[in-house]
Tab-separated table of C-alpha atoms and ligand atoms in Angstrom:
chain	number	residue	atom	x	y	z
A	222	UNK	CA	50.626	75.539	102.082
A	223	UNK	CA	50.418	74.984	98.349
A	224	UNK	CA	53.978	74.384	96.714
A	225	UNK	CA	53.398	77.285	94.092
A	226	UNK	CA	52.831	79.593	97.053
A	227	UNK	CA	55.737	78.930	98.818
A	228	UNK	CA	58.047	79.664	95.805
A	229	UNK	CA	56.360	82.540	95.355
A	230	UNK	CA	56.642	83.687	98.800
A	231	UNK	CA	60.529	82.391	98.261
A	232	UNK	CA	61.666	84.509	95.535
A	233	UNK	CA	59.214	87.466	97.125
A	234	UNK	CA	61.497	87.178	100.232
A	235	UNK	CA	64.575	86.734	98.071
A	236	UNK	CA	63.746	89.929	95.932
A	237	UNK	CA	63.331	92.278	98.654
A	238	UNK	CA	66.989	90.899	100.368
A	239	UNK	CA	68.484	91.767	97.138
A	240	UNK	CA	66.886	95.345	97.238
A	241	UNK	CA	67.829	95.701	100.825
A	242	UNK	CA	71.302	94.855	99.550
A	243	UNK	CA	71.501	97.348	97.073
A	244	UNK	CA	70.392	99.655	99.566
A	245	UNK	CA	66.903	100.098	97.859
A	246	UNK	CA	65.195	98.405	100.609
A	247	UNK	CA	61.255	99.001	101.219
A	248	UNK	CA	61.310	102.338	98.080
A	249	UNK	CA	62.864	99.922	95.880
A	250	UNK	CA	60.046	97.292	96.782
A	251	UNK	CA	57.169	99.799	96.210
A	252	UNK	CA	58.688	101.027	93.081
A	253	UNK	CA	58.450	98.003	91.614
A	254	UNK	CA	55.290	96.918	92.975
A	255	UNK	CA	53.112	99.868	92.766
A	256	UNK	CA	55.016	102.195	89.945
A	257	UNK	CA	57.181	100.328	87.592
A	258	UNK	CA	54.401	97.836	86.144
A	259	UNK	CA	51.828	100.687	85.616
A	260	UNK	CA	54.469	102.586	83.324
A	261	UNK	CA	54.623	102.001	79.465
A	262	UNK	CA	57.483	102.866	77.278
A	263	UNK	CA	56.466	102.831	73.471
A	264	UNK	CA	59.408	101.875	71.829
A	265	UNK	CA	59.684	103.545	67.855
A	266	UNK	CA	61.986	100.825	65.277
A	267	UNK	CA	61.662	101.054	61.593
A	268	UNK	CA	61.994	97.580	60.073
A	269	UNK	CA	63.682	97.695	57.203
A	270	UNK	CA	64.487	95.273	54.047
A	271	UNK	CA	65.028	95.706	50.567
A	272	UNK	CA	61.963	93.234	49.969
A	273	UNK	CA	59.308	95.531	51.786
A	274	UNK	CA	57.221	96.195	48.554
A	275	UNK	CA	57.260	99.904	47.924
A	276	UNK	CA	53.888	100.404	48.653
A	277	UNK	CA	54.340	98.929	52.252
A	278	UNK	CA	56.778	101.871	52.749
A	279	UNK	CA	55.789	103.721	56.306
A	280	UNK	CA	52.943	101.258	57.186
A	281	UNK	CA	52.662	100.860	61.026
A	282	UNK	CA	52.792	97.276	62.842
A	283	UNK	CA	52.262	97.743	66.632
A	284	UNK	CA	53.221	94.885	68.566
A	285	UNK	CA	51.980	93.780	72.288
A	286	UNK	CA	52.471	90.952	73.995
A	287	UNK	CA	52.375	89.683	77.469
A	288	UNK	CA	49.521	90.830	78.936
A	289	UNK	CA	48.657	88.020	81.456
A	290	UNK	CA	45.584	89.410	82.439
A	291	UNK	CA	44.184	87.835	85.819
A	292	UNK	CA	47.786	88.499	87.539
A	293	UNK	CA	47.880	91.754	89.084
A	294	UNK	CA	46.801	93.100	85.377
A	295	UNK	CA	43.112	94.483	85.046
A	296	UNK	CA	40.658	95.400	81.989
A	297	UNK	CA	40.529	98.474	83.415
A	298	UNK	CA	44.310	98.634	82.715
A	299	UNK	CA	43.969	96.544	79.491
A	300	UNK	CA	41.093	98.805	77.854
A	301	UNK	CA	43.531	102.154	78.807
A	302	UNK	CA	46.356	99.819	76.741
A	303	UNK	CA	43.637	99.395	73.679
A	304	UNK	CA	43.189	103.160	73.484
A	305	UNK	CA	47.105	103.629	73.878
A	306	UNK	CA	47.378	101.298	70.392
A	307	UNK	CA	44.599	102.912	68.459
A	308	UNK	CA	45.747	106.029	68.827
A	309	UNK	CA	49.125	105.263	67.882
A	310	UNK	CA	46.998	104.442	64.626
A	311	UNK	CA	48.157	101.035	63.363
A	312	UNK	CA	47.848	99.663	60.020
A	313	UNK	CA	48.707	96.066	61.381
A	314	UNK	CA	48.311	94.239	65.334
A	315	UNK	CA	50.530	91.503	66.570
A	316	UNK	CA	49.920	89.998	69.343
A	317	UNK	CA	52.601	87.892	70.848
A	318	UNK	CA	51.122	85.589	73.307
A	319	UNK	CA	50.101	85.169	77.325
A	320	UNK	CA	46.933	86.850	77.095
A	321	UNK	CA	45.586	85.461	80.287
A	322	UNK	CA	47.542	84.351	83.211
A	323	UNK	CA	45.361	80.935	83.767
A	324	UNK	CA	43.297	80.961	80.876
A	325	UNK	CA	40.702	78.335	82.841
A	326	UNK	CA	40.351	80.258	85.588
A	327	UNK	CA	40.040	83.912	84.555
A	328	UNK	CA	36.119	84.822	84.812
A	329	UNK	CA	35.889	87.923	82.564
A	330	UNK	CA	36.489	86.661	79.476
A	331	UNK	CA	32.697	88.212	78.194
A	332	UNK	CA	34.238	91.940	78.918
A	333	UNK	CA	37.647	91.020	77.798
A	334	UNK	CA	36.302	90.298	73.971
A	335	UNK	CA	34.910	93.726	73.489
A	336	UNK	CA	38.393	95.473	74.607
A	337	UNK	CA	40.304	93.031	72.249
A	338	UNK	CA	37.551	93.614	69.805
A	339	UNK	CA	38.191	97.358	69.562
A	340	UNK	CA	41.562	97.420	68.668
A	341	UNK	CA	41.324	98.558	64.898
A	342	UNK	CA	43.816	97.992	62.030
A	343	UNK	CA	43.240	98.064	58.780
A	344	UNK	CA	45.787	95.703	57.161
A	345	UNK	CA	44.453	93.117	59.935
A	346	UNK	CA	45.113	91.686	63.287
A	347	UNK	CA	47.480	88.705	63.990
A	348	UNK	CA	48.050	86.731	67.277
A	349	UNK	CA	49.838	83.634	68.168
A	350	UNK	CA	50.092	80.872	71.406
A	351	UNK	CA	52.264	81.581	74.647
A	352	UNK	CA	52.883	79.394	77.053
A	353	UNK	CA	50.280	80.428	79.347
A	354	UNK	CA	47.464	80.430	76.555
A	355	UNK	CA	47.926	76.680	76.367
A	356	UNK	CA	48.632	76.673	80.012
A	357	UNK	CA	45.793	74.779	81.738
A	358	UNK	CA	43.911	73.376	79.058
A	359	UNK	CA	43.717	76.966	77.874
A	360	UNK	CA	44.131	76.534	74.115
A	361	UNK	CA	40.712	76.612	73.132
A	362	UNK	CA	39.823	79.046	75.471
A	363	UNK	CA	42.004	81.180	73.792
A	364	UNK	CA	41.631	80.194	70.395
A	365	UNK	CA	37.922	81.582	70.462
A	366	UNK	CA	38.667	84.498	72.763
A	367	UNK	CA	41.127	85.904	69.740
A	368	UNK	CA	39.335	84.731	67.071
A	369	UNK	CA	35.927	86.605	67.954
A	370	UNK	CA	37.878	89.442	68.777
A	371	UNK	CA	38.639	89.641	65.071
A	372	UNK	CA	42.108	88.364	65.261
A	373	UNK	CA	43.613	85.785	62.845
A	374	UNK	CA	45.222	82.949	64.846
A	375	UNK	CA	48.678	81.773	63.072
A	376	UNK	CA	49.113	77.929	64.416
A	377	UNK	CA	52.177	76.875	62.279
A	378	UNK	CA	50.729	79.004	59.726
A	379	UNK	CA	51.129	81.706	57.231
A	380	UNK	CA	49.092	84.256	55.767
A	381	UNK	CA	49.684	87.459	53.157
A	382	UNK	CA	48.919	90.763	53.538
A	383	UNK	CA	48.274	92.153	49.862
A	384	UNK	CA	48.032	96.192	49.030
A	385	UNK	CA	47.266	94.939	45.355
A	386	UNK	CA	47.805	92.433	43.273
A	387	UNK	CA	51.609	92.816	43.145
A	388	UNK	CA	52.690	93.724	46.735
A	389	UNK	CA	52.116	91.488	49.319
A	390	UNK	CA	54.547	90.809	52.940
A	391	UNK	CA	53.597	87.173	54.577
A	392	UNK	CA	53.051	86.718	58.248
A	393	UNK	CA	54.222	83.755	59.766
A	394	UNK	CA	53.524	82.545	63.217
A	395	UNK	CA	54.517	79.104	65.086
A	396	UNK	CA	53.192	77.675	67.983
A	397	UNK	CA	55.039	78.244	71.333
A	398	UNK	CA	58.286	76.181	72.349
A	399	UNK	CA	57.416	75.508	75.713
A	400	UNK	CA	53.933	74.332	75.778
A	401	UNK	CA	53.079	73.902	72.184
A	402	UNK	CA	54.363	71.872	69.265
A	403	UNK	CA	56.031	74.593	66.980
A	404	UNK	CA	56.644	73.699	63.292
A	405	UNK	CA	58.727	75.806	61.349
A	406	UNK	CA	58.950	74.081	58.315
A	407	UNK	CA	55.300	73.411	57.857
A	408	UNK	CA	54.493	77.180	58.595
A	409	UNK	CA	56.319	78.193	56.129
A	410	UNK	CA	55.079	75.963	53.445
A	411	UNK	CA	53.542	78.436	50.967
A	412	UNK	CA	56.333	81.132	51.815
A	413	UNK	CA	58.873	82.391	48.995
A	414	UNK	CA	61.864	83.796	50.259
A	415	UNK	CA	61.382	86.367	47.225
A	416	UNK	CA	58.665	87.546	49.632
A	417	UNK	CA	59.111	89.697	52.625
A	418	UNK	CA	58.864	87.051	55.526
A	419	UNK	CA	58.321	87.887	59.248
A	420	UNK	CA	57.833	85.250	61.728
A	421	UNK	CA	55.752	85.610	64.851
A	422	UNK	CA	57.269	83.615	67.849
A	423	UNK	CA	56.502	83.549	71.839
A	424	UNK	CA	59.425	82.309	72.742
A	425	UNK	CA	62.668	84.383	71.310
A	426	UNK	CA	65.381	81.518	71.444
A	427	UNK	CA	63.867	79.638	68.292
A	428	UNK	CA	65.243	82.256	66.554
A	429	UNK	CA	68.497	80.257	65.958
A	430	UNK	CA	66.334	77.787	64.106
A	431	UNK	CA	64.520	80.336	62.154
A	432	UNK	CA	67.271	82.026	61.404
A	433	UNK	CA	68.320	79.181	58.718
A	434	UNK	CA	64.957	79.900	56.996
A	435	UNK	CA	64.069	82.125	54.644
A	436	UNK	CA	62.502	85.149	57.453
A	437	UNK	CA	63.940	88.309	57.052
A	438	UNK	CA	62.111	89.525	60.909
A	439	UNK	CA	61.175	87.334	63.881
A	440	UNK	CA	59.300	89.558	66.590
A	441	UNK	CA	58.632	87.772	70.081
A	442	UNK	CA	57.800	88.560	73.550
A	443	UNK	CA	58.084	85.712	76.628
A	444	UNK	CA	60.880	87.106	78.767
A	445	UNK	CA	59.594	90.060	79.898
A	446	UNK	CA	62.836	91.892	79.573
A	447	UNK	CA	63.857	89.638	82.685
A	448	UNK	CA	61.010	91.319	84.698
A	449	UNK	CA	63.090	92.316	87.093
A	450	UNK	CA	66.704	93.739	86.276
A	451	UNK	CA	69.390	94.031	89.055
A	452	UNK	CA	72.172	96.430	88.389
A	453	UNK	CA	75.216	95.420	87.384
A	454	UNK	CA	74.016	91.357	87.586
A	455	UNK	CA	71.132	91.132	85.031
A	456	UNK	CA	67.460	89.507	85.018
A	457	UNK	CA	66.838	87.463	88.227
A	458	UNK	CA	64.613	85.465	86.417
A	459	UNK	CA	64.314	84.433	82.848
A	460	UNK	CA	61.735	81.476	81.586
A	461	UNK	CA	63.109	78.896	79.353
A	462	UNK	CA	62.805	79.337	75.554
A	463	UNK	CA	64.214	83.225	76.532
A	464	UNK	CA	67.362	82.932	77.851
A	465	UNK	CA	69.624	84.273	74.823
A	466	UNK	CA	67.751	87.068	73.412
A	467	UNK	CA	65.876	88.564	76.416
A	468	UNK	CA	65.226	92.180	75.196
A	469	UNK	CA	65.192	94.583	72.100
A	470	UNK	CA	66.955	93.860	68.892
A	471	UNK	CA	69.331	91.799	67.875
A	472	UNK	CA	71.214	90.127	64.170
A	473	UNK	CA	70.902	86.165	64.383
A	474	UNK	CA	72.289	83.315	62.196
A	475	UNK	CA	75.970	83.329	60.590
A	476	UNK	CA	75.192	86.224	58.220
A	477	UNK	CA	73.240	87.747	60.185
A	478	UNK	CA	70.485	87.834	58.370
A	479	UNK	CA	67.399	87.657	60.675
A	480	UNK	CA	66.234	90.604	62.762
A	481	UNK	CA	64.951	89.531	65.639
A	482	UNK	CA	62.949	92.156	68.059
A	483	UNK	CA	61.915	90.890	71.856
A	484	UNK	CA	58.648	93.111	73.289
A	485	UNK	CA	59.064	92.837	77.504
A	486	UNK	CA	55.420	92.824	77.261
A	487	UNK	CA	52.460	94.311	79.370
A	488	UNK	CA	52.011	92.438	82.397
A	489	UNK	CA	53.779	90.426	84.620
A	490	UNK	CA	53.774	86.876	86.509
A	491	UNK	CA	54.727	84.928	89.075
A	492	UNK	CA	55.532	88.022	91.070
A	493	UNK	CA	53.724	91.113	90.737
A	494	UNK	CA	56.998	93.298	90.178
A	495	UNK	CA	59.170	95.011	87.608
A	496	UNK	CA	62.683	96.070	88.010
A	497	UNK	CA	64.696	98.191	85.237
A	498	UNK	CA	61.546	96.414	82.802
A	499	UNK	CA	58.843	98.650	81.578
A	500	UNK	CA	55.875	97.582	80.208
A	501	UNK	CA	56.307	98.001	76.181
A	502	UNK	CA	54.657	98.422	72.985
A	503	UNK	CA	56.716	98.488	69.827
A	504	UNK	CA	56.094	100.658	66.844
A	505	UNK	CA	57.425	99.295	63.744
A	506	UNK	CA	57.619	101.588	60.666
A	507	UNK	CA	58.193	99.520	57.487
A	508	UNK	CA	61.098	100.702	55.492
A	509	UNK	CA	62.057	99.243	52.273
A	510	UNK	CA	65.513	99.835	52.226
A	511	UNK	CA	68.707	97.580	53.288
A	512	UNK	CA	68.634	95.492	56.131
B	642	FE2	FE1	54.557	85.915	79.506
């Protein structure tokens, strides 16, 4: 039997034990197979700081991440998701990484583009490497998938978003930490920290590096909120790269002066299930007012 089947099956078997314990036992199993991960939770945060150019004020980013689409995660579930987004009517897209589960493997990448494709904002689209999109010799794969679907691709990279000639907020996104070489310096080579800065990361734990640059807002994904939560104990599982700031918002650096936000993201992997871990989208509502 293939060795990533039997861990699988492993942690499957271990997972339902730990339900039985808790007295959840086969309800607790189908709830987090069959109800959990088809739930969404859109999550509302204004993101605030005094260097949000006025004329940014109440502009929409919608962030989604995580969709690993191949693993128990279908377009028909991923073109419901675009239609979710639009309608929330976004001014800017991020998206956070792990599109596909096994980038080389997934088949449907000609119907995927359109869905991708669809997702309209006027201020532009933004997207940067997970794990799993370099996963595989998936990088290029990915790279084109994104980029035909009319999102910019932010590989140690920065770009500005300008309402005129005076007001204009940078976007800044590395390359993943576990798979990927990320480059923080270099990304933020044509960044002013007289600028409003927000950095774009898959993995969540850089933000202790970040934090001693000049980005006011890191937003990630990676961790899935732990996936699955037990009560009382925590995430039974968290990947590498995720294992401080698993979920929602938090102050990092020794003045705290980098807000950091952590989508669980869409799908899931390894193991079809969520526990205590809704699927999420994030609304952010730019505020320029004190941090
Ligand atoms: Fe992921």
């Amino acid at each position: 039997m293939p060795k990533k089947q039997t861990r699988r099956m492993f942690l499957k078997r271990i997972f339902s034990s730990l339900l039985t314990l808790l007295g959840l036992g086969s309800g607790g199993y189908i709830y987090a197979n069959r109800i959990e991960p088809f739930l969404l939770e859109i999550v509302h945060m204004d993101m605030k700081h005094p260097l949000i150019p006025q004329s940014f004020a109440g502009k929409k980013i919608v962030q989604f991440s995580d969709t690993h689409l191949g693993f128990h995660y279908s377009l028909q579930q991923f073109k419901k998701l675009a239609k979710t987004i639009n309608n929330l009517g976004p001014d800017i897209i991020f998206f956070t990484g792990d599109l596909m589960d096994e980038p080389n493997k997934y088949s449907e990448i000609n119907q995927l583009v359109p869905i991708l494709q669809s997702l309209y904002a006027p201020l532009g689209k933004f997207c940067i490497y997970g794990n799993h999109d370099h996963g595989g010799y998936g990088s290029e794969i990915y790279r084109n998938v994104m980029e035909t679907a009319g999102f910019q691709l932010l590989l140690n990279h920065s770009t500005s978003i300008s309402l005129n000639n005076f007001s204009r907020i940078n976007i800044i996104g590395i390359d993943d930490r576990m798979l990927g070489k990320p480059d923080i310096p270099l990304a933020l080579k044509t960044v002013t920290p007289d600028q409003f800065n927000i950095l774009l990361s898959h993995a969540p734990d850089v933000a202790s590096d970040v934090s001693q640059y000049p980005v006011h807002w890191q937003l990630s994904g990676h961790s899935h909120g732990g996936q699955v939560k037990i009560p009382f104990i925590g995430p039974l599982v968290i990947p590498p790269f995720a294992k401080v700031y698993y979920e929602g918002f938090y102050r990092v650096g020794d003045d705290e002066s980098l807000s950091l936000y952590v989508n669980r993201g869409i799908g899931t992997t390894r193991l079809p299930f969520r526990f205590l871990s809704k699927p999420e989208i994030t609304v952010f509502t730019l505020k320029p007012e004190g941090n």
